[in-house]
Every structure is written in structure tokens, then in C-alpha cells.
């Protein structure tokens, strides 16, 4: 509509100039009429050329603490860069931006209008304040380039995006019974599956019938031409097993679970207790397990957790524990009904 109004007004001005030239026969009005006829074509041609060369990239900004992670309810920043290698300019380029949280499946669209300089383009810093934890994705799917006289608007499809992991906020300090939590410690020998090894290698010895095949040191066995096994000392007596449910019947429900789990586990780790953090992956139909010794381990684990799919049953993960991990006698179960958060030591089986 705006373009049509501009064209009508421009046509009226061109008509008035033509009448002035017709009655006055002035060279000035003749030159002005030529310029007014040629200018729109040049303006449109410049927009077509810029559309061919212009490009957009999206990059996350590292926060002031130098961390790659953001924090819930704190600002995170994205750089949206427009590159323009041509010698032409655009006074008004509109960028279509979508901001979404992939874990909570929320999204919103925004438009930003900005000029594009020749040869170097332009850059803006986009602040985002996430109200929920998860993977915050900022993407640009299309831009609109207006010609200098704003007669037309050319669309160009763009595929540019960037992610920032936003960790849950610390919601205070829990007053917990250390003795009660120790009931959730793992007492059985842990699996030595790669990535889930919760024991230390005490010594390497010759194979004894009855040893597990997963304990065989294959490289050393090949060198010595005799089976050698890794004798491990279990560290399970110093670990708390925590099972986090990724249930989402509402955004508030999952937010309460993540914030409570992050706050409590961070507090337990700071008190010197190792946590075996588990959650159920519906896509792989198995438990994901990580040993948490430091806060950095907790941050990395939550960032991986945010790529999982949520479910509707508040006890989904707990229902598989007895059959999949019978060696675990009890564990800390973290879930919610949407109104309250439940942090209970649960017997397995």
C-alpha cells in the first residue's frame, strides 16, 4: 500500500513537471523530467544488484564472563551481520527474525529495519532475555530490500541461524538432609561402558574365569599374548544417583523441574558429593548418564539434556529404572505435577 501511494504521488509530480515544460518550454523542466523518468529505473536496478550480493549471518555473542552459556532471565546477545560486497547501498533493509526455544517449543517473530552500507554491510547486536531455560535459536529466513526511492521491495530467502544454551536460574538454597540423600547412593559396581565409567582402575592383572569381558584390556592383551583385565575399585559409595524427569504438560512444570534439579545438584556438588545424573531419552529409549564432579560437568550435561524430547508422564523415567538398572538400589527422583516439585528418595524395584 505504501509503495502504491508513493507511485501515485510520484506520477502526479511527473505530470505537473511535464505540464510546466509544455507551457514554459524551459530546459530546466526538460532536464528535470528526464531525471524523474530515469531515476526510478536506476533505483530498481540498484536494488536488484544488491539483492544478488547481499548475505546475512547470525552469531552468538560470548557473555562478559567468557562463558558460552547464558542464564535464564539474563540477557544473551546475538550478532546479526549483513554483508554487501557491492558499491551500492540500501537505505532500508528489513530482516525477518525468528526466536525460538527448541526444548519448550516456543517461538516468536520480529522484524528489524536497518540501512546497508556499501562494501562492508552492517551489524546489529540483538539482546534476548529468555524466560525459560533451553536452546535459544535465532534464525533469519528472509530479508526485504527496498530500492532507494521505496517503490518496490525485493525478497531474498536466507538460511542463517545460531544457538545459545540457556541454563536454569539458581532459585535459592535447599535445606536437605545429607543422611537421607546418601540413601540414594549407588552401592553396586558400575558399568564400565565408555562415557559412563564411575570407577577407578586400581591395577591390571591376568584374566580369571568369571571376569567380565568388558574389563579386558585388549591392547595390552594383544602385546602380551595373554588376556589382561582392568581391576577397578568402585567409587559408588561416594555417589548420589539423581534421576531428572523431562516431563512437560506445561512450560511451568518443566521449568520447575529443571530449575530445582539444577539448583539442588549444584549445591550437592559444591558440598563435595559426586552425583550420577540420569535422564530418560525417549528418542534412543535408554538412560543418559553422566558423572557430575564439578559445576562445569553439570552445565555441560544440562546443555545436552536440552536436545532431548519431553514427555507427558511425570514418572516416565522412573518406570524403566528397575528393569534397565536393577543394580541401583535407590535414587533421588526429581519430578513435578505442574504445581509442586517432588524431590524424593525412591526405592528401585
Coordinates of C-alpha atoms in Angstrom, one line a residue:
X1 CA 0.0 0.0 0.0
X2 CA 2.8 2.4 0.9
X3 CA 4.5 1.7 -2.4
X4 CA 1.3 2.4 -4.4
X5 CA 0.9 5.7 -2.6
X6 CA 4.4 6.7 -3.4
X7 CA 4.0 5.8 -7.1
X8 CA 0.8 7.8 -7.3
X9 CA 2.4 10.9 -5.8
X10 CA 5.4 10.5 -8.0
X11 CA 3.2 10.2 -11.1
X12 CA 1.4 13.4 -10.1
X13 CA 4.7 15.3 -9.7
X14 CA 5.9 13.9 -13.0
X15 CA 2.7 15.1 -14.7
X16 CA 3.0 18.6 -13.1
X17 CA 6.6 18.8 -14.3
X18 CA 5.5 17.8 -17.9
X19 CA 2.8 20.5 -17.9
X20 CA 5.3 23.1 -16.8
X21 CA 7.7 22.1 -19.6
X22 CA 4.8 22.1 -22.1
X23 CA 3.8 25.7 -21.3
X24 CA 7.2 27.2 -20.5
X25 CA 9.5 25.3 -22.8
X26 CA 12.2 25.5 -20.2
X27 CA 15.4 23.4 -20.5
X28 CA 15.3 23.1 -16.7
X29 CA 11.9 21.4 -16.7
X30 CA 13.0 19.2 -19.6
X31 CA 16.2 18.0 -17.7
X32 CA 14.1 17.5 -14.5
X33 CA 11.6 15.4 -16.4
X34 CA 14.3 13.2 -17.9
X35 CA 15.8 12.7 -14.4
X36 CA 12.4 11.9 -13.0
X37 CA 11.8 9.3 -15.7
X38 CA 15.2 7.6 -15.4
X39 CA 15.6 7.7 -11.6
X40 CA 13.0 5.0 -10.8
X41 CA 14.6 2.6 -13.2
X42 CA 18.0 3.2 -11.7
X43 CA 16.7 2.8 -8.2
X44 CA 15.1 -0.5 -9.0
X45 CA 18.2 -1.7 -10.8
X46 CA 20.3 -0.9 -7.8
X47 CA 18.0 -2.9 -5.6
X48 CA 18.2 -5.9 -7.9
X49 CA 22.0 -5.8 -7.9
X50 CA 22.2 -5.5 -4.1
X51 CA 19.7 -8.4 -3.7
X52 CA 22.1 -10.6 -5.7
X53 CA 25.2 -10.0 -3.5
X54 CA 23.7 -9.3 0.0
X55 CA 24.0 -12.0 2.7
X56 CA 23.2 -12.4 6.4
X57 CA 24.9 -14.4 9.2
X58 CA 23.9 -14.9 12.8
X59 CA 26.5 -15.4 15.5
X60 CA 26.1 -15.8 19.3
X61 CA 28.0 -13.4 21.5
X62 CA 30.1 -14.7 24.4
X63 CA 28.9 -13.1 27.6
X64 CA 31.0 -10.8 29.8
X65 CA 32.2 -13.8 32.0
X66 CA 33.6 -15.5 28.9
X67 CA 31.1 -18.4 29.1
X68 CA 29.4 -20.0 26.1
X69 CA 26.3 -20.5 28.2
X70 CA 23.6 -18.0 29.1
X71 CA 21.4 -17.8 32.2
X72 CA 17.6 -17.8 32.5
X73 CA 16.2 -14.3 32.9
X74 CA 19.6 -12.7 32.0
X75 CA 20.4 -11.1 28.6
X76 CA 22.1 -13.1 25.9
X77 CA 23.2 -11.5 22.7
X78 CA 23.4 -12.4 19.1
X79 CA 25.2 -10.6 16.3
X80 CA 23.2 -10.2 13.0
X81 CA 25.6 -9.3 10.3
X82 CA 24.7 -8.1 6.7
X83 CA 27.5 -8.3 4.2
X84 CA 27.3 -6.2 1.0
X85 CA 30.4 -6.5 -1.3
X86 CA 28.9 -4.3 -3.9
X87 CA 29.4 -0.5 -4.3
X88 CA 25.7 0.2 -3.8
X89 CA 23.7 1.0 -0.7
X90 CA 20.2 0.2 0.7
X91 CA 18.6 2.7 3.0
X92 CA 16.0 0.3 4.2
X93 CA 16.6 -3.5 4.5
X94 CA 14.0 -5.4 6.6
X95 CA 15.2 -8.6 8.3
X96 CA 12.7 -11.3 9.3
X97 CA 13.9 -12.9 12.6
X98 CA 12.5 -15.9 14.5
X99 CA 13.5 -16.6 18.1
X100 CA 12.6 -20.0 19.5
X101 CA 13.2 -22.3 22.4
X102 CA 13.6 -25.8 20.9
X103 CA 13.1 -27.6 24.3
X104 CA 9.9 -25.8 25.2
X105 CA 8.8 -25.4 21.6
X106 CA 8.0 -21.7 22.0
X107 CA 8.7 -19.1 19.3
X108 CA 8.2 -15.5 18.2
X109 CA 8.8 -13.4 15.1
X110 CA 10.3 -10.0 14.9
X111 CA 11.3 -7.5 12.1
X112 CA 14.3 -5.2 12.1
X113 CA 14.8 -2.4 9.6
X114 CA 18.3 -1.1 9.0
X115 CA 20.5 0.5 6.3
X116 CA 23.2 -1.5 4.5
X117 CA 26.4 0.3 3.7
X118 CA 28.4 -0.4 0.6
X119 CA 31.4 -2.8 0.7
X120 CA 31.1 -3.5 4.4
X121 CA 27.4 -4.0 5.2
X122 CA 26.0 -3.5 8.7
X123 CA 25.8 -5.3 12.0
X124 CA 23.4 -5.2 14.9
X125 CA 23.5 -6.7 18.4
X126 CA 20.3 -8.4 19.3
X127 CA 19.6 -8.8 23.0
X128 CA 17.3 -11.7 24.1
X129 CA 16.0 -12.2 27.6
X130 CA 15.0 -15.9 27.9
X131 CA 12.3 -16.6 30.5
X132 CA 12.8 -20.3 30.1
X133 CA 16.0 -22.5 30.0
X134 CA 16.9 -24.5 26.9
X135 CA 18.4 -24.0 23.5
X136 CA 17.6 -20.5 22.2
X137 CA 17.8 -20.4 18.4
X138 CA 17.8 -17.1 16.5
X139 CA 17.3 -17.5 12.7
X140 CA 16.8 -15.4 9.7
X141 CA 14.8 -16.9 6.9
X142 CA 14.2 -13.9 4.6
X143 CA 15.1 -10.3 4.0
X144 CA 13.4 -7.5 2.1
X145 CA 15.4 -4.9 0.2
X146 CA 13.8 -1.6 -0.7
X147 CA 15.0 0.5 -3.6
X148 CA 16.3 4.0 -2.8
X149 CA 13.0 5.6 -3.8
X150 CA 11.0 3.0 -1.9
X151 CA 8.9 2.0 -5.0
X152 CA 9.4 -1.8 -4.7
X153 CA 10.5 -4.3 -2.1
X154 CA 12.5 -7.3 -3.2
X155 CA 12.5 -10.5 -1.1
X156 CA 15.5 -12.8 -0.7
X157 CA 15.5 -16.1 1.1
X158 CA 18.2 -16.5 3.7
X159 CA 19.3 -19.5 5.8
X160 CA 21.2 -18.3 8.8
X161 CA 20.9 -19.2 12.5
X162 CA 22.8 -19.6 15.8
X163 CA 22.1 -21.2 19.1
X164 CA 22.9 -20.3 22.7
X165 CA 22.4 -22.7 25.6
X166 CA 20.5 -21.0 28.5
X167 CA 20.9 -22.7 31.8
X168 CA 18.3 -22.7 34.6
X169 CA 18.4 -20.0 37.2
X170 CA 19.6 -20.7 40.7
X171 CA 16.4 -20.5 42.7
X172 CA 17.9 -20.2 46.2
X173 CA 19.3 -22.8 48.5
X174 CA 17.8 -26.1 49.5
X175 CA 17.9 -27.3 53.1
X176 CA 18.4 -31.0 52.6
X177 CA 19.2 -33.9 54.8
X178 CA 22.6 -35.3 53.8
X179 CA 21.9 -38.6 55.5
X180 CA 18.6 -39.1 53.6
X181 CA 20.3 -38.3 50.3
X182 CA 23.1 -40.8 51.0
X183 CA 20.4 -43.5 50.8
X184 CA 20.2 -42.7 47.1
X185 CA 23.9 -43.5 46.6
X186 CA 24.8 -46.3 44.2
X187 CA 26.1 -49.4 46.0
X188 CA 26.6 -51.7 43.1
X189 CA 29.5 -51.9 40.8
X190 CA 29.1 -49.5 37.9
X191 CA 29.2 -50.4 34.2
X192 CA 32.5 -49.7 32.5
X193 CA 30.7 -48.6 29.3
X194 CA 32.6 -45.9 27.6
X195 CA 31.5 -42.5 28.9
X196 CA 29.8 -44.0 31.9
X197 CA 32.7 -45.3 33.9
X198 CA 32.2 -44.4 37.6
X199 CA 35.2 -46.4 39.0
X200 CA 38.9 -46.1 39.0
X201 CA 41.4 -48.5 37.6
X202 CA 43.3 -49.9 40.6
X203 CA 45.6 -52.4 38.8
X204 CA 45.9 -54.5 35.7
X205 CA 46.1 -58.3 36.2
X206 CA 45.7 -61.6 34.3
X207 CA 42.3 -62.8 33.4
X208 CA 40.5 -65.0 35.8
X209 CA 37.5 -67.1 34.7
X210 CA 34.4 -65.2 35.7
X211 CA 35.8 -61.7 34.9
X212 CA 33.6 -59.5 32.7
X213 CA 34.7 -59.3 29.1
X214 CA 34.2 -55.5 29.2
X215 CA 37.0 -55.3 31.7
X216 CA 39.6 -56.9 29.3
X217 CA 42.4 -54.6 28.3
X218 CA 42.5 -55.6 24.6
X219 CA 45.6 -53.6 23.6
X220 CA 47.8 -54.9 26.4
X221 CA 46.4 -58.4 25.9
X222 CA 47.5 -58.4 22.3
X223 CA 51.0 -57.3 23.2
X224 CA 51.5 -59.9 26.0
X225 CA 49.6 -62.6 24.1
X226 CA 47.6 -63.3 27.3
X227 CA 44.3 -61.9 28.5
X228 CA 44.7 -58.9 30.9
X229 CA 41.9 -57.2 32.7
X230 CA 41.5 -53.8 34.4
X231 CA 40.8 -54.4 38.1
X232 CA 38.6 -51.5 39.2
X233 CA 37.9 -50.1 42.5
X234 CA 34.3 -49.0 42.8
X235 CA 33.7 -45.4 43.8
X236 CA 29.9 -45.8 44.1
X237 CA 29.9 -45.2 47.8
X238 CA 30.6 -41.6 47.2
X239 CA 27.9 -41.0 44.5
X240 CA 24.4 -39.9 44.6
X241 CA 22.1 -41.1 41.8
X242 CA 19.7 -38.4 40.7
X243 CA 17.0 -39.0 38.1
X244 CA 15.5 -36.0 36.4
X245 CA 12.1 -36.3 34.6
X246 CA 11.8 -34.3 31.4
X247 CA 8.0 -34.1 31.7
X248 CA 6.2 -31.1 30.1
X249 CA 2.5 -30.8 30.3
X250 CA 3.0 -27.1 30.7
X251 CA 6.0 -24.8 30.4
X252 CA 5.8 -24.1 34.2
X253 CA 6.0 -27.8 35.0
X254 CA 9.3 -28.5 33.1
X255 CA 10.7 -25.2 34.2
X256 CA 10.2 -26.1 37.9
X257 CA 11.9 -29.5 37.4
X258 CA 14.9 -28.1 35.6
X259 CA 15.4 -25.1 38.0
X260 CA 15.0 -27.3 41.1
X261 CA 17.3 -30.1 39.7
X262 CA 20.0 -27.7 38.6
X263 CA 19.9 -25.8 41.9
X264 CA 19.9 -28.9 44.2
X265 CA 22.6 -30.8 42.2
X266 CA 24.8 -27.7 42.0
X267 CA 24.5 -27.4 45.8
X268 CA 25.3 -31.1 46.4
X269 CA 28.3 -31.0 44.1
X270 CA 29.6 -27.8 45.9
X271 CA 29.3 -29.7 49.2
X272 CA 31.8 -32.3 47.8
X273 CA 29.4 -35.1 46.8
X274 CA 29.7 -36.7 43.4
X275 CA 26.4 -37.0 41.6
X276 CA 25.4 -39.6 38.9
X277 CA 22.9 -37.6 36.9
X278 CA 20.4 -39.6 34.8
X279 CA 17.6 -38.8 32.5
X280 CA 15.4 -40.8 30.1
X281 CA 15.9 -40.3 26.3
X282 CA 12.7 -41.2 24.5
X283 CA 14.4 -41.0 21.1
X284 CA 17.0 -43.6 21.9
X285 CA 14.8 -45.4 24.5
X286 CA 17.6 -45.5 27.1
X287 CA 19.1 -43.6 30.0
X288 CA 21.7 -41.0 29.5
X289 CA 24.1 -41.0 32.4
X290 CA 26.8 -38.5 33.4
X291 CA 29.1 -38.2 36.4
X292 CA 29.0 -34.8 37.9
X293 CA 32.1 -33.7 39.9
X294 CA 32.1 -30.0 39.1
X295 CA 29.7 -27.3 38.1
X296 CA 31.1 -27.3 34.6
X297 CA 30.1 -31.0 34.3
X298 CA 26.6 -30.0 35.4
X299 CA 26.4 -27.2 32.8
X300 CA 27.6 -29.5 30.0
X301 CA 25.1 -32.2 31.0
X302 CA 22.2 -29.8 31.0
X303 CA 23.2 -28.4 27.7
X304 CA 23.0 -32.0 26.2
X305 CA 19.7 -32.6 28.0
X306 CA 18.1 -29.7 26.3
X307 CA 18.3 -31.5 22.9
X308 CA 16.0 -34.3 24.2
X309 CA 12.3 -34.7 23.6
X310 CA 9.9 -34.1 26.5
X311 CA 7.1 -36.4 27.5
X312 CA 3.8 -36.2 29.4
X313 CA 4.1 -38.9 32.2
X314 CA 5.6 -37.4 35.3
X315 CA 7.1 -40.8 36.2
X316 CA 8.2 -41.9 32.7
X317 CA 11.9 -42.2 33.6
X318 CA 11.3 -43.9 36.9
X319 CA 9.1 -46.6 35.4
X320 CA 12.1 -48.0 33.4
X321 CA 14.7 -47.9 36.2
X322 CA 14.0 -51.2 37.8
X323 CA 14.3 -53.2 34.6
X324 CA 17.1 -51.2 33.0
X325 CA 19.3 -50.5 36.0
X326 CA 18.4 -53.2 38.7
X327 CA 21.9 -52.6 40.3
X328 CA 20.7 -49.2 41.6
X329 CA 19.0 -49.8 45.0
X330 CA 17.6 -46.3 45.4
X331 CA 17.9 -42.8 43.8
X332 CA 16.9 -39.2 44.1
X333 CA 13.8 -38.7 41.9
X334 CA 13.1 -35.2 40.7
X335 CA 9.7 -34.6 39.1
X336 CA 6.7 -32.3 39.2
X337 CA 2.9 -32.5 38.8
X338 CA 2.8 -28.9 37.4
X339 CA 2.0 -27.4 40.8
X340 CA 4.8 -28.7 43.1
X341 CA 8.2 -30.2 42.7
X342 CA 8.9 -33.6 44.2
X343 CA 12.4 -34.4 45.4
X344 CA 12.2 -37.9 46.9
X345 CA 14.5 -40.8 47.6
X346 CA 12.9 -43.6 45.7
X347 CA 13.5 -47.3 46.2
X348 CA 14.3 -49.1 42.9
X349 CA 12.1 -52.2 42.4

